[in-house]
Amino acid sequence: MDSVILKTAIRFLMPLILLSSVFLFLRGHNEPGGGFVGGLMASGAIALYAITHSAAAARQVVRVPHRILIGSGLLMSLCSGLLPLLLGRPFLTGMWTTITTTGFGKIHLGTPLLFDLGVFCVVTGVTLVFVFSLLEE
Amino acid sequence: MLLWLLVILLAASLAGGVNRVIGSGGGWALALFPSGVFACLMKQGPLVLNQQNLSSSIEWVPALNLAISMRLDGLSLIFGLLITGIGALVLIYAGAYLNGDDRLGRLWMFLLLFMAAMLGLVLADNLLTLFIFWELTSITSYLLIGFNSERSESRASALQALLVTGGGGLVLLPGLILLGGVGESFEISTLLENSEQIRQHAFYVPILIMILVGAFTKSAQFPFHFWLPNAMAAPTPISAYLHSATMVKAGIYLIARLHPILGGTAEWFWMIAPVGTITMILGAAMALRATDLKQILAYATISVLGTLTMLLGIGTEATLIAALVILVAHAFYKGGLFMVAGAIDHAIHQRDVRELGGLRLTMPATFAAALLGGISMAGVMPTFGFIAKETWYEAVGGDVAGIGFLAASVLSNIGLVAAVGLVCIKPFFGSRTDATQAAHEGSLAMWGPPVALGTTGLALGLMSTQFSGLLTAGSSAIAGSVVPVNLALWHGVNVTLLLSLLTLAGGLTLFAQRHRLEGVFKSADRFIQYGPAWGYGWLLKSVTQFARWQTAILQNGYLRFYLLTMVGLTVFSVWMALSGEVRSHLKPMPLDFRIHELLLAGLILVAAVVAVRAKTWLLAVGSLGVVGYSVAGIFVLFGAPDLAMTQFVIETLTVILFVMAFSRLPDFRRLTSAGTRARDAVIAVVAGATITVLLLFAMTVRTDHPISDYYTTNSVSQAHGRNVVNVILVDFRALDTLGEITVLSIAAIGVYSLLMLRPPKRIALGNEANNVANSSCPISTQSED
């Protein structure tokens, strides 16, 4: 699409949308958000960029090939399930730990976060496959 | 014990690299892994001999009683030693057999994967774990049999083996589940204690039948025997391992393993012993009819498998011991003889015994291996095969039925001795033929393993007394109580010995006079062509025809037909379910709308009408987007921010994807007639009305507490999250989500291959692509129009 306004706007908007997708992802456990919607939003941003610029340019932005994105996402979710198994708990049991940092105070980390990150990656990767396949066909 | 499996799997993952770096000699390196496991098993030996069973268990899904539990008793130990020991030799042998072939790494990997599956099978103490490994052996043997995948014959044989053993597995599974239900546990060790209760249960016979179908298909018992000779399409190292030493014994293993739980009844005897006897005789007869070295050995295997089944079916202490001894003896000589057949094939590319002769001078080491295996198979003193045959003859006999079994045993053994003649005498003696002129001895890796196996057979015979402890442990596991085994080479001159001599003499006479059999087999051929193999072929053809017929009807390639079917069926089934109850439950909704809610509803209606009447695709897609956004707005108003947010993003992406896809279509034209459109409108209205009624109905019939209460109360305390929706997704129902993202990934692969991996246009116009399109993918032909 050859609209200069749209092109320029997207170039500035995309990082913002990506940032907010990360924000959505991180707050998901306590507020509306999460890996699924975060991943969708991220891929939406990249899809807009791919339409206004080109699929090749968008691939440059993502850097990671989408099959790796999907594969590693699945692997992360699976690992978050296997981890408790290794410690003798049932598959996919949520396990939590708290890290105290100087800058951010206490941070709760748990396997659900890893799981959600996996979802994020898979959703982004899958949507990008759709988008790129359609654009490059 | 799980660690042992992991060691083998590790070796499997290294196989490809080993072939690239070391080449065919890498078989020696890879053999170290199973040898290591072999050593570990040996180390457990003393413990097992004292009837102390090693066991370990890992909870898998406790809610479903799924545990990966393993147990090492005498039976598993003997099987484990055979699997890893012979497996190590086969790996070395395979290196020489496929020397320089770049598929060698793949072969090694498949062999090791199969080894892991087989080892898991014999170690499993949980019925479901056992079943998983059982199916894994089917799948890995499919890969092995179809190894020469460029040959259609190979592929057909592999598919046949998979369909027969996999089909048997499908019957086995409900049998195992029923057994677990009746016995109140899936742990085999627990079931042993409940065996009385199981045998008296009304489900005993169905359980037995289902489990036996599984075992019989796997162990190639009549009438499922036909797949095994065809499986000889696999390269010989595979045959040597899979179809003589281990895989086909999985069924025998299962029968032996379950004997203390299910055995000892009249039903057990009548369902198993006759089948085994028929298979035993049939296998021996077919072995004499075959002319291909590997086919002869394969049919001989069927005969032995029949013998084992028969002995387990008779089920006295003596026959159980005999079965175990024969099993061990067979593993050694048959593995070795297959390698001999492979060595001959490798040297001169000929396996037809009629074309072979005079090989003893050019291939002396192979000849030695053949002799070692042959005398054990024929049951000549002082091999382990001799002891096996003596134990066998001694165990059957006695009453009238026993004499019948004994006569059948002697008869089948005479056939097997003649088969030994075909395999071990005919190729090596006499004058050289055209085919054997260029024969030469292979490398150490080629003749070493069969010589080692043959020597072991001989050594076991000479040292049988020392070996009795292990066999005692094994047969005690089969019998379910301690059964002492006392093997001895010399029993004195008695009936058994005389029968042995009779067998040998009869077999050798039969071998010498074998040309007289040709007439008999010719007349039998007319019946055989309508045997079980014909039945399999007919069934396969019919299934394919049926599939083609119903595919043409149900999947005709028109998207509108699919949609029509799905929508129609949904509407139909909803009304079937609701018809009586709707009127009594539907209450008018209170009409206290707020103004902005009404505005949103109005917007949705207007946008929907615009979408239907749109003249350009951009307008249609855009209006559908408005519908989606407005629905998201309703979610916002009614307190579902998560849902609303997702809906917003999805709607955006959908519009983007639609625009991308539609921009490639030709101009927006109406391609349908007014009548079709009217029909579609009716369907749409009916479907929409149905869903509306369904939703209204769903809101009024709730009787129990909504499940959301559980999540809201437990979300923070158990999953440390305040957003219930997300907590459900990543914690409470994480397994569902894991399944969903897997499905998503598969969908992505589908889209990718549909759009990106199409053949280039110029080929698409050619004949080849048309054939492909016609046969497999009706949708693609439609989209070309």
Short mmCIF file of C-alpha atoms in Angstrom, two decimals, chain A residues 1 24 28-37 40-41 43-44 47-48 51 59 66 70 73-74 77-78 82 85 90-92 94 96 112 115-116 118-119 122-123 126-127 129-137, chain B residues 58-62 641-642 645-646 649-650 652-653 656-661 664 715 718-724 726-727 729-731 733-738 741-742 744-745 747-749 751-752 755-756 758:
data_model
loop_
_atom_site.label_atom_id
_atom_site.label_comp_id
_atom_site.label_asym_id
_atom_site.label_seq_id
_atom_site.Cartn_x
_atom_site.Cartn_y
_atom_site.Cartn_z
CA MET A 1 0.00 0.00 0.00
CA LEU A 24 -0.19 -6.75 28.17
CA GLY A 28 -1.77 -10.78 32.29
CA HIS A 29 -1.68 -12.79 35.47
CA ASN A 30 -3.34 -10.13 37.57
CA GLU A 31 -5.01 -7.75 35.12
CA PRO A 32 -6.61 -8.25 31.70
CA GLY A 33 -3.95 -9.39 29.29
CA GLY A 34 -1.76 -12.42 28.86
CA GLY A 35 0.23 -14.34 26.30
CA PHE A 36 -2.58 -14.96 23.89
CA VAL A 37 -3.78 -11.42 23.44
CA LEU A 40 -1.99 -11.34 18.80
CA MET A 41 -1.23 -7.68 19.34
CA SER A 43 1.64 -9.93 15.33
CA GLY A 44 -0.95 -7.28 14.51
CA ALA A 47 1.27 -7.39 10.09
CA LEU A 48 0.55 -3.66 9.70
CA ILE A 51 1.35 -4.42 4.63
CA ARG A 59 10.83 -10.28 8.38
CA HIS A 66 8.60 -17.84 12.48
CA ILE A 70 6.58 -21.49 16.97
CA GLY A 73 7.20 -21.41 22.02
CA LEU A 74 5.89 -24.95 22.09
CA SER A 77 5.28 -24.33 27.31
CA LEU A 78 6.19 -27.99 27.35
CA LEU A 82 8.07 -30.93 32.49
CA LEU A 85 7.66 -33.43 36.72
CA PRO A 90 2.42 -33.75 38.45
CA PHE A 91 2.81 -32.46 34.92
CA LEU A 92 2.09 -28.72 34.54
CA GLY A 94 2.51 -24.25 38.76
CA TRP A 96 6.54 -20.11 42.07
CA PRO A 112 2.99 -20.24 34.38
CA PHE A 115 4.08 -21.22 29.85
CA ASP A 116 2.46 -17.94 28.90
CA GLY A 118 5.40 -19.97 25.10
CA VAL A 119 1.81 -19.15 24.20
CA VAL A 122 3.35 -19.61 19.29
CA VAL A 123 0.49 -17.18 18.70
CA VAL A 126 1.38 -18.73 13.78
CA THR A 127 -0.25 -15.43 12.90
CA VAL A 129 2.89 -17.49 9.08
CA PHE A 130 -0.62 -16.60 7.91
CA VAL A 131 0.30 -13.01 7.18
CA PHE A 132 3.58 -13.67 5.41
CA SER A 133 2.24 -16.61 3.43
CA LEU A 134 -0.64 -14.53 2.14
CA LEU A 135 1.58 -11.53 1.36
CA GLU A 136 4.35 -13.44 -0.35
CA GLU A 137 2.25 -15.92 -2.22
CA ILE B 58 7.10 -42.25 38.33
CA GLU B 59 3.69 -40.64 38.69
CA TRP B 60 2.58 -39.42 35.31
CA VAL B 61 -1.07 -38.41 35.59
CA PRO B 62 -2.03 -39.47 39.11
CA PRO B 641 -12.31 -6.83 29.45
CA ASP B 642 -10.13 -9.84 28.57
CA MET B 645 -9.46 -7.02 24.21
CA THR B 646 -8.92 -10.34 22.48
CA VAL B 649 -7.23 -7.66 18.27
CA ILE B 650 -8.66 -10.73 16.55
CA THR B 652 -8.27 -6.28 13.50
CA LEU B 653 -6.17 -9.22 12.38
CA ILE B 656 -6.11 -7.52 7.73
CA LEU B 657 -5.97 -11.16 6.67
CA PHE B 658 -9.23 -10.90 4.74
CA VAL B 659 -7.97 -7.86 2.88
CA MET B 660 -4.75 -9.68 2.01
CA ALA B 661 -6.56 -12.75 0.80
CA ARG B 664 -6.03 -11.47 -4.97
CA SER B 715 -7.26 -18.24 41.74
CA GLN B 718 -3.46 -21.61 44.37
CA ALA B 719 -2.21 -19.95 41.22
CA HIS B 720 -1.01 -16.57 42.56
CA GLY B 721 -2.95 -14.59 39.99
CA ARG B 722 -5.89 -12.19 40.27
CA ASN B 723 -6.93 -12.35 36.61
CA VAL B 724 -9.11 -15.45 36.59
CA ASN B 726 -5.49 -15.82 32.46
CA VAL B 727 -5.07 -18.09 35.45
CA LEU B 729 -5.50 -20.43 30.63
CA VAL B 730 -2.02 -20.87 32.04
CA ASP B 731 -2.65 -22.78 35.24
CA ARG B 733 -6.47 -25.67 32.39
CA ALA B 734 -2.92 -25.40 31.08
CA LEU B 735 -3.08 -28.81 29.44
CA ASP B 736 -5.93 -27.57 27.24
CA THR B 737 -3.93 -24.51 26.31
CA LEU B 738 -0.94 -26.66 25.51
CA ILE B 741 -1.18 -24.01 20.82
CA THR B 742 -0.12 -27.34 19.37
CA LEU B 744 -2.42 -23.72 16.18
CA SER B 745 1.09 -24.73 15.18
CA ALA B 747 -2.67 -25.19 11.42
CA ALA B 748 0.25 -22.90 10.62
CA ILE B 749 2.09 -25.79 8.98
CA VAL B 751 -1.43 -22.94 5.79
CA TYR B 752 2.25 -22.73 4.98
CA LEU B 755 0.23 -21.49 0.14
CA MET B 756 4.00 -21.75 -0.08
CA ARG B 758 2.64 -25.50 -4.26
#
